[in-house]
Amino acid sequence: MSPDPESPDPEYVIRSIRADEWPAAKEIRLASLQDPVAHLAFLDTYENAVARTDRFWQERTAGAAEGVRERQQIIAEEPGGRWVGSVTVLVEEAGAEGAMGGVNDVRQGHLVAVYVRPEVRGQGLTERLFSHALRWAWEVADVDQVRLFVHERNGRAAAFYRKFGFLPTGVSVPVPVEAGARELEFVFKRP
């Protein structure tokens, strides 16, 4: 697949979040941390997240909102306004330490916090979220590539990333919260 413009879908809107939408950003993050595979997909827990203050969520949302060039949270919104999916793009500068350690060779995007609610999976929303994220990375952030990491036991996610066009690099890093486990790097080069 490629990050070409997707066809219009009257059911869902794919867009960047706004700074004032912190309650919805908090709600979808808490929902993602309750998913059965959250322990493989996120470096956070529901218990830690639910204990955070409103100020934390306000700052987190403002830091990834429309108009910010260092990171962007993109959501899938259903007609009633409920967010049903989300992905965040972090911009990592060449020569700087990346989010998962190591020094970046190139300016790149890093996809994190990928989540689609179970009841809407299989409808192409993850593909649409990724297409929007990659377009933002190329057109706004002007990065050379986009990468992500996937837990070595999260085969379903790894299969989706491959199908979308991300390629494994052979690089792996330790999972900070799980001794002995590894996260595998996948990269999508700018066309």
PDB file of C-alpha atoms in Angstrom:
ATOM      1  CA  MET A   1       0.000   0.000   0.000  1.00  0.00           C
ATOM      2  CA  SER A   2       1.046   3.579  -0.315  1.00  0.00           C
ATOM      3  CA  PRO A   3       0.151   6.824   1.390  1.00  0.00           C
ATOM      4  CA  ASP A   4      -1.962   7.991  -1.557  1.00  0.00           C
ATOM      5  CA  PRO A   5      -5.087  10.018  -0.819  1.00  0.00           C
ATOM      6  CA  GLU A   6      -7.862   7.697   0.268  1.00  0.00           C
ATOM      7  CA  SER A   7     -11.353   7.767  -1.138  1.00  0.00           C
ATOM      8  CA  PRO A   8     -13.967   9.692   0.825  1.00  0.00           C
ATOM      9  CA  ASP A   9     -15.762   7.650   3.490  1.00  0.00           C
ATOM     10  CA  PRO A  10     -19.006   9.179   4.740  1.00  0.00           C
ATOM     11  CA  GLU A  11     -18.838   7.167   7.951  1.00  0.00           C
ATOM     12  CA  TYR A  12     -15.459   8.201   9.379  1.00  0.00           C
ATOM     13  CA  VAL A  13     -13.347  11.345   9.353  1.00  0.00           C
ATOM     14  CA  ILE A  14      -9.567  10.928   9.549  1.00  0.00           C
ATOM     15  CA  ARG A  15      -7.927  14.075  10.910  1.00  0.00           C
ATOM     16  CA  SER A  16      -5.396  15.606  13.256  1.00  0.00           C
ATOM     17  CA  ILE A  17      -6.569  16.371  16.764  1.00  0.00           C
ATOM     18  CA  ARG A  18      -7.149  19.870  18.145  1.00  0.00           C
ATOM     19  CA  ALA A  19      -5.547  21.124  21.365  1.00  0.00           C
ATOM     20  CA  ASP A  20      -8.890  21.465  23.175  1.00  0.00           C
ATOM     21  CA  GLU A  21      -9.829  17.812  22.601  1.00  0.00           C
ATOM     22  CA  TRP A  22      -7.907  16.458  25.566  1.00  0.00           C
ATOM     23  CA  PRO A  23     -10.913  14.627  27.128  1.00  0.00           C
ATOM     24  CA  ALA A  24     -11.323  12.555  23.939  1.00  0.00           C
ATOM     25  CA  ALA A  25      -7.549  12.005  23.710  1.00  0.00           C
ATOM     26  CA  LYS A  26      -7.541  10.773  27.300  1.00  0.00           C
ATOM     27  CA  GLU A  27     -10.553   8.506  26.712  1.00  0.00           C
ATOM     28  CA  ILE A  28      -9.097   6.749  23.645  1.00  0.00           C
ATOM     29  CA  ARG A  29      -5.729   6.313  25.347  1.00  0.00           C
ATOM     30  CA  LEU A  30      -7.394   4.707  28.382  1.00  0.00           C
ATOM     31  CA  ALA A  31      -9.445   2.461  26.063  1.00  0.00           C
ATOM     32  CA  SER A  32      -6.281   1.384  24.216  1.00  0.00           C
ATOM     33  CA  LEU A  33      -4.581   0.473  27.486  1.00  0.00           C
ATOM     34  CA  GLN A  34      -7.476  -1.861  28.338  1.00  0.00           C
ATOM     35  CA  ASP A  35      -7.125  -3.812  25.075  1.00  0.00           C
ATOM     36  CA  PRO A  36      -6.153  -7.488  25.592  1.00  0.00           C
ATOM     37  CA  VAL A  37      -2.834  -6.954  23.749  1.00  0.00           C
ATOM     38  CA  ALA A  38      -1.985  -3.632  25.430  1.00  0.00           C
ATOM     39  CA  HIS A  39       0.895  -5.316  27.274  1.00  0.00           C
ATOM     40  CA  LEU A  40       2.480  -6.065  23.873  1.00  0.00           C
ATOM     41  CA  ALA A  41       1.592  -2.804  22.158  1.00  0.00           C
ATOM     42  CA  PHE A  42       2.149  -0.022  24.680  1.00  0.00           C
ATOM     43  CA  LEU A  43       4.900   0.947  27.102  1.00  0.00           C
ATOM     44  CA  ASP A  44       2.323   2.192  29.593  1.00  0.00           C
ATOM     45  CA  THR A  45      -0.413   0.736  31.775  1.00  0.00           C
ATOM     46  CA  TYR A  46      -4.027   1.671  32.364  1.00  0.00           C
ATOM     47  CA  GLU A  47      -3.305   2.118  36.076  1.00  0.00           C
ATOM     48  CA  ASN A  48      -0.529   4.654  35.398  1.00  0.00           C
ATOM     49  CA  ALA A  49      -2.540   6.526  32.761  1.00  0.00           C
ATOM     50  CA  VAL A  50      -5.777   6.808  34.733  1.00  0.00           C
ATOM     51  CA  ALA A  51      -3.843   8.337  37.659  1.00  0.00           C
ATOM     52  CA  ARG A  52      -2.501  11.220  35.534  1.00  0.00           C
ATOM     53  CA  THR A  53      -3.900  14.714  36.051  1.00  0.00           C
ATOM     54  CA  ASP A  54      -6.076  16.653  33.619  1.00  0.00           C
ATOM     55  CA  ARG A  55      -3.136  19.022  33.145  1.00  0.00           C
ATOM     56  CA  PHE A  56      -1.026  16.101  31.892  1.00  0.00           C
ATOM     57  CA  TRP A  57      -3.703  15.226  29.296  1.00  0.00           C
ATOM     58  CA  GLN A  58      -4.117  18.866  28.276  1.00  0.00           C
ATOM     59  CA  GLU A  59      -0.360  19.260  27.701  1.00  0.00           C
ATOM     60  CA  ARG A  60      -0.055  15.901  25.941  1.00  0.00           C
ATOM     61  CA  THR A  61      -2.918  16.765  23.581  1.00  0.00           C
ATOM     62  CA  ALA A  62      -1.677  20.297  22.861  1.00  0.00           C
ATOM     63  CA  GLY A  63       1.775  18.886  22.079  1.00  0.00           C
ATOM     64  CA  ALA A  64       0.414  16.581  19.345  1.00  0.00           C
ATOM     65  CA  ALA A  65      -2.336  18.776  17.909  1.00  0.00           C
ATOM     66  CA  GLU A  66      -2.978  20.330  14.536  1.00  0.00           C
ATOM     67  CA  GLY A  67      -0.266  22.868  13.705  1.00  0.00           C
ATOM     68  CA  VAL A  68       2.476  21.230  15.792  1.00  0.00           C
ATOM     69  CA  ARG A  69       5.439  20.117  13.638  1.00  0.00           C
ATOM     70  CA  GLU A  70       7.267  17.860  16.132  1.00  0.00           C
ATOM     71  CA  ARG A  71       4.435  15.347  16.586  1.00  0.00           C
ATOM     72  CA  GLN A  72       0.918  14.763  15.417  1.00  0.00           C
ATOM     73  CA  GLN A  73      -1.908  12.607  16.743  1.00  0.00           C
ATOM     74  CA  ILE A  74      -4.275  11.485  14.022  1.00  0.00           C
ATOM     75  CA  ILE A  75      -7.667  10.016  14.788  1.00  0.00           C
ATOM     76  CA  ALA A  76     -10.565   8.244  13.106  1.00  0.00           C
ATOM     77  CA  GLU A  77     -13.838   9.843  14.204  1.00  0.00           C
ATOM     78  CA  GLU A  78     -17.249   8.241  13.710  1.00  0.00           C
ATOM     79  CA  PRO A  79     -20.331  10.329  12.803  1.00  0.00           C
ATOM     80  CA  GLY A  80     -21.380  10.845  16.437  1.00  0.00           C
ATOM     81  CA  GLY A  81     -17.962  12.310  17.276  1.00  0.00           C
ATOM     82  CA  ARG A  82     -16.506   9.304  19.145  1.00  0.00           C
ATOM     83  CA  TRP A  83     -12.892   8.567  18.328  1.00  0.00           C
ATOM     84  CA  VAL A  84     -12.518   4.970  17.150  1.00  0.00           C
ATOM     85  CA  GLY A  85      -8.849   4.913  16.176  1.00  0.00           C
ATOM     86  CA  SER A  86      -5.622   6.786  16.708  1.00  0.00           C
ATOM     87  CA  VAL A  87      -1.949   6.895  15.743  1.00  0.00           C
ATOM     88  CA  THR A  88       0.733   9.405  16.711  1.00  0.00           C
ATOM     89  CA  VAL A  89       3.738  10.453  14.613  1.00  0.00           C
ATOM     90  CA  LEU A  90       6.819  11.611  16.535  1.00  0.00           C
ATOM     91  CA  VAL A  91       9.500  13.477  14.568  1.00  0.00           C
ATOM     92  CA  GLU A  92      13.045  12.326  15.332  1.00  0.00           C
ATOM     93  CA  GLU A  93      15.925  14.490  14.134  1.00  0.00           C
ATOM     94  CA  ALA A  94      19.014  13.121  12.393  1.00  0.00           C
ATOM     95  CA  GLY A  95      21.896  12.879  14.843  1.00  0.00           C
ATOM     96  CA  ALA A  96      19.586  12.879  17.879  1.00  0.00           C
ATOM     97  CA  GLU A  97      18.676   9.968  20.104  1.00  0.00           C
ATOM     98  CA  GLY A  98      15.506   8.215  18.968  1.00  0.00           C
ATOM     99  CA  ALA A  99      12.504   7.375  21.118  1.00  0.00           C
ATOM    100  CA  MET A 100      13.693   3.758  21.422  1.00  0.00           C
ATOM    101  CA  GLY A 101      17.381   4.621  21.901  1.00  0.00           C
ATOM    102  CA  GLY A 102      20.214   4.802  19.412  1.00  0.00           C
ATOM    103  CA  VAL A 103      21.174   7.785  17.294  1.00  0.00           C
ATOM    104  CA  ASN A 104      19.060   8.486  14.211  1.00  0.00           C
ATOM    105  CA  ASP A 105      20.847   8.413  10.857  1.00  0.00           C
ATOM    106  CA  VAL A 106      18.116  10.459   9.147  1.00  0.00           C
ATOM    107  CA  ARG A 107      15.265  12.798  10.038  1.00  0.00           C
ATOM    108  CA  GLN A 108      12.354  10.420  10.456  1.00  0.00           C
ATOM    109  CA  GLY A 109       8.856   9.946  11.728  1.00  0.00           C
ATOM    110  CA  HIS A 110       8.167   7.350  14.393  1.00  0.00           C
ATOM    111  CA  LEU A 111       4.644   5.900  14.610  1.00  0.00           C
ATOM    112  CA  VAL A 112       3.483   5.125  18.151  1.00  0.00           C
ATOM    113  CA  ALA A 113       0.261   4.464  20.042  1.00  0.00           C
ATOM    114  CA  VAL A 114      -1.494   2.681  17.165  1.00  0.00           C
ATOM    115  CA  TYR A 115      -5.010   1.706  18.222  1.00  0.00           C
ATOM    116  CA  VAL A 116      -8.350   0.926  16.592  1.00  0.00           C
ATOM    117  CA  ARG A 117     -11.333  -0.093  18.720  1.00  0.00           C
ATOM    118  CA  PRO A 118     -12.160  -3.814  18.355  1.00  0.00           C
ATOM    119  CA  GLU A 119     -15.697  -3.236  17.082  1.00  0.00           C
ATOM    120  CA  VAL A 120     -14.466  -1.305  14.009  1.00  0.00           C
ATOM    121  CA  ARG A 121     -11.402  -3.378  13.133  1.00  0.00           C
ATOM    122  CA  GLY A 122     -11.329  -4.884   9.662  1.00  0.00           C
ATOM    123  CA  GLN A 123     -12.966  -1.854   8.012  1.00  0.00           C
ATOM    124  CA  GLY A 124      -9.781  -0.272   6.669  1.00  0.00           C
ATOM    125  CA  LEU A 125      -9.446   2.366   9.390  1.00  0.00           C
ATOM    126  CA  THR A 126      -5.886   1.420  10.310  1.00  0.00           C
ATOM    127  CA  GLU A 127      -4.896   1.748   6.649  1.00  0.00           C
ATOM    128  CA  ARG A 128      -6.555   5.167   6.482  1.00  0.00           C
ATOM    129  CA  LEU A 129      -4.894   6.293   9.722  1.00  0.00           C
ATOM    130  CA  PHE A 130      -1.495   5.167   8.427  1.00  0.00           C
ATOM    131  CA  SER A 131      -2.034   6.825   5.029  1.00  0.00           C
ATOM    132  CA  HIS A 132      -2.888  10.114   6.735  1.00  0.00           C
ATOM    133  CA  ALA A 133       0.082   9.767   9.120  1.00  0.00           C
ATOM    134  CA  LEU A 134       2.518   9.132   6.272  1.00  0.00           C
ATOM    135  CA  ARG A 135       1.164  12.049   4.232  1.00  0.00           C
ATOM    136  CA  TRP A 136       1.597  14.305   7.278  1.00  0.00           C
ATOM    137  CA  ALA A 137       5.140  12.973   7.769  1.00  0.00           C
ATOM    138  CA  TRP A 138       6.120  13.660   4.141  1.00  0.00           C
ATOM    139  CA  GLU A 139       4.236  16.908   3.529  1.00  0.00           C
ATOM    140  CA  VAL A 140       4.356  18.697   6.894  1.00  0.00           C
ATOM    141  CA  ALA A 141       7.241  17.184   8.858  1.00  0.00           C
ATOM    142  CA  ASP A 142       9.349  16.622   5.706  1.00  0.00           C
ATOM    143  CA  VAL A 143      10.975  13.432   7.004  1.00  0.00           C
ATOM    144  CA  ASP A 144      13.014  10.908   4.992  1.00  0.00           C
ATOM    145  CA  GLN A 145      11.347   7.791   6.375  1.00  0.00           C
ATOM    146  CA  VAL A 146       8.831   6.611   8.953  1.00  0.00           C
ATOM    147  CA  ARG A 147       9.553   3.804  11.373  1.00  0.00           C
ATOM    148  CA  LEU A 148       7.780   1.905  14.073  1.00  0.00           C
ATOM    149  CA  PHE A 149       8.565  -0.849  16.523  1.00  0.00           C
ATOM    150  CA  VAL A 150       6.472  -3.933  17.188  1.00  0.00           C
ATOM    151  CA  HIS A 151       6.761  -6.452  20.020  1.00  0.00           C
ATOM    152  CA  GLU A 152       8.254  -9.705  18.763  1.00  0.00           C
ATOM    153  CA  ARG A 153       5.130 -11.589  19.945  1.00  0.00           C
ATOM    154  CA  ASN A 154       2.640  -9.205  18.277  1.00  0.00           C
ATOM    155  CA  GLY A 155       2.356 -11.154  15.033  1.00  0.00           C
ATOM    156  CA  ARG A 156      -0.974  -9.640  14.002  1.00  0.00           C
ATOM    157  CA  ALA A 157       0.451  -6.110  14.089  1.00  0.00           C
ATOM    158  CA  ALA A 158       3.684  -7.164  12.323  1.00  0.00           C
ATOM    159  CA  ALA A 159       1.647  -8.787   9.533  1.00  0.00           C
ATOM    160  CA  PHE A 160      -0.382  -5.585   9.048  1.00  0.00           C
ATOM    161  CA  TYR A 161       2.769  -3.426   8.925  1.00  0.00           C
ATOM    162  CA  ARG A 162       4.296  -5.691   6.258  1.00  0.00           C
ATOM    163  CA  LYS A 163       1.076  -5.675   4.228  1.00  0.00           C
ATOM    164  CA  PHE A 164       0.948  -1.871   4.387  1.00  0.00           C
ATOM    165  CA  GLY A 165       4.527  -1.622   3.077  1.00  0.00           C
ATOM    166  CA  PHE A 166       6.742  -1.309   6.146  1.00  0.00           C
ATOM    167  CA  LEU A 167       9.850  -3.461   5.904  1.00  0.00           C
ATOM    168  CA  PRO A 168      11.717  -5.052   8.817  1.00  0.00           C
ATOM    169  CA  THR A 169      15.217  -3.624   9.213  1.00  0.00           C
ATOM    170  CA  GLY A 170      16.681  -6.404  11.355  1.00  0.00           C
ATOM    171  CA  VAL A 171      17.163  -3.927  14.219  1.00  0.00           C
ATOM    172  CA  SER A 172      15.678  -4.893  17.566  1.00  0.00           C
ATOM    173  CA  VAL A 173      15.700  -3.217  20.969  1.00  0.00           C
ATOM    174  CA  PRO A 174      14.844  -4.467  24.445  1.00  0.00           C
ATOM    175  CA  VAL A 175      11.321  -3.856  25.727  1.00  0.00           C
ATOM    176  CA  PRO A 176      11.904  -1.548  28.720  1.00  0.00           C
ATOM    177  CA  VAL A 177       9.067  -3.037  30.783  1.00  0.00           C
ATOM    178  CA  GLU A 178       9.593  -6.738  29.964  1.00  0.00           C
ATOM    179  CA  ALA A 179      12.934  -8.423  30.653  1.00  0.00           C
ATOM    180  CA  GLY A 180      14.174 -10.531  27.756  1.00  0.00           C
ATOM    181  CA  ALA A 181      11.557  -9.316  25.246  1.00  0.00           C
ATOM    182  CA  ARG A 182      12.433  -7.448  22.044  1.00  0.00           C
ATOM    183  CA  GLU A 183      10.793  -4.802  19.853  1.00  0.00           C
ATOM    184  CA  LEU A 184      11.446  -5.144  16.106  1.00  0.00           C
ATOM    185  CA  GLU A 185      11.968  -2.093  13.888  1.00  0.00           C
ATOM    186  CA  PHE A 186      10.032  -1.646  10.616  1.00  0.00           C
ATOM    187  CA  VAL A 187      10.627   1.230   8.158  1.00  0.00           C
ATOM    188  CA  PHE A 188       8.668   2.860   5.326  1.00  0.00           C
ATOM    189  CA  LYS A 189      10.956   4.905   3.068  1.00  0.00           C
ATOM    190  CA  ARG A 190       9.730   8.151   1.546  1.00  0.00           C
ATOM    191  CA  PRO A 191       8.610   7.565  -2.052  1.00  0.00           C
TER     192      PRO A 191
END
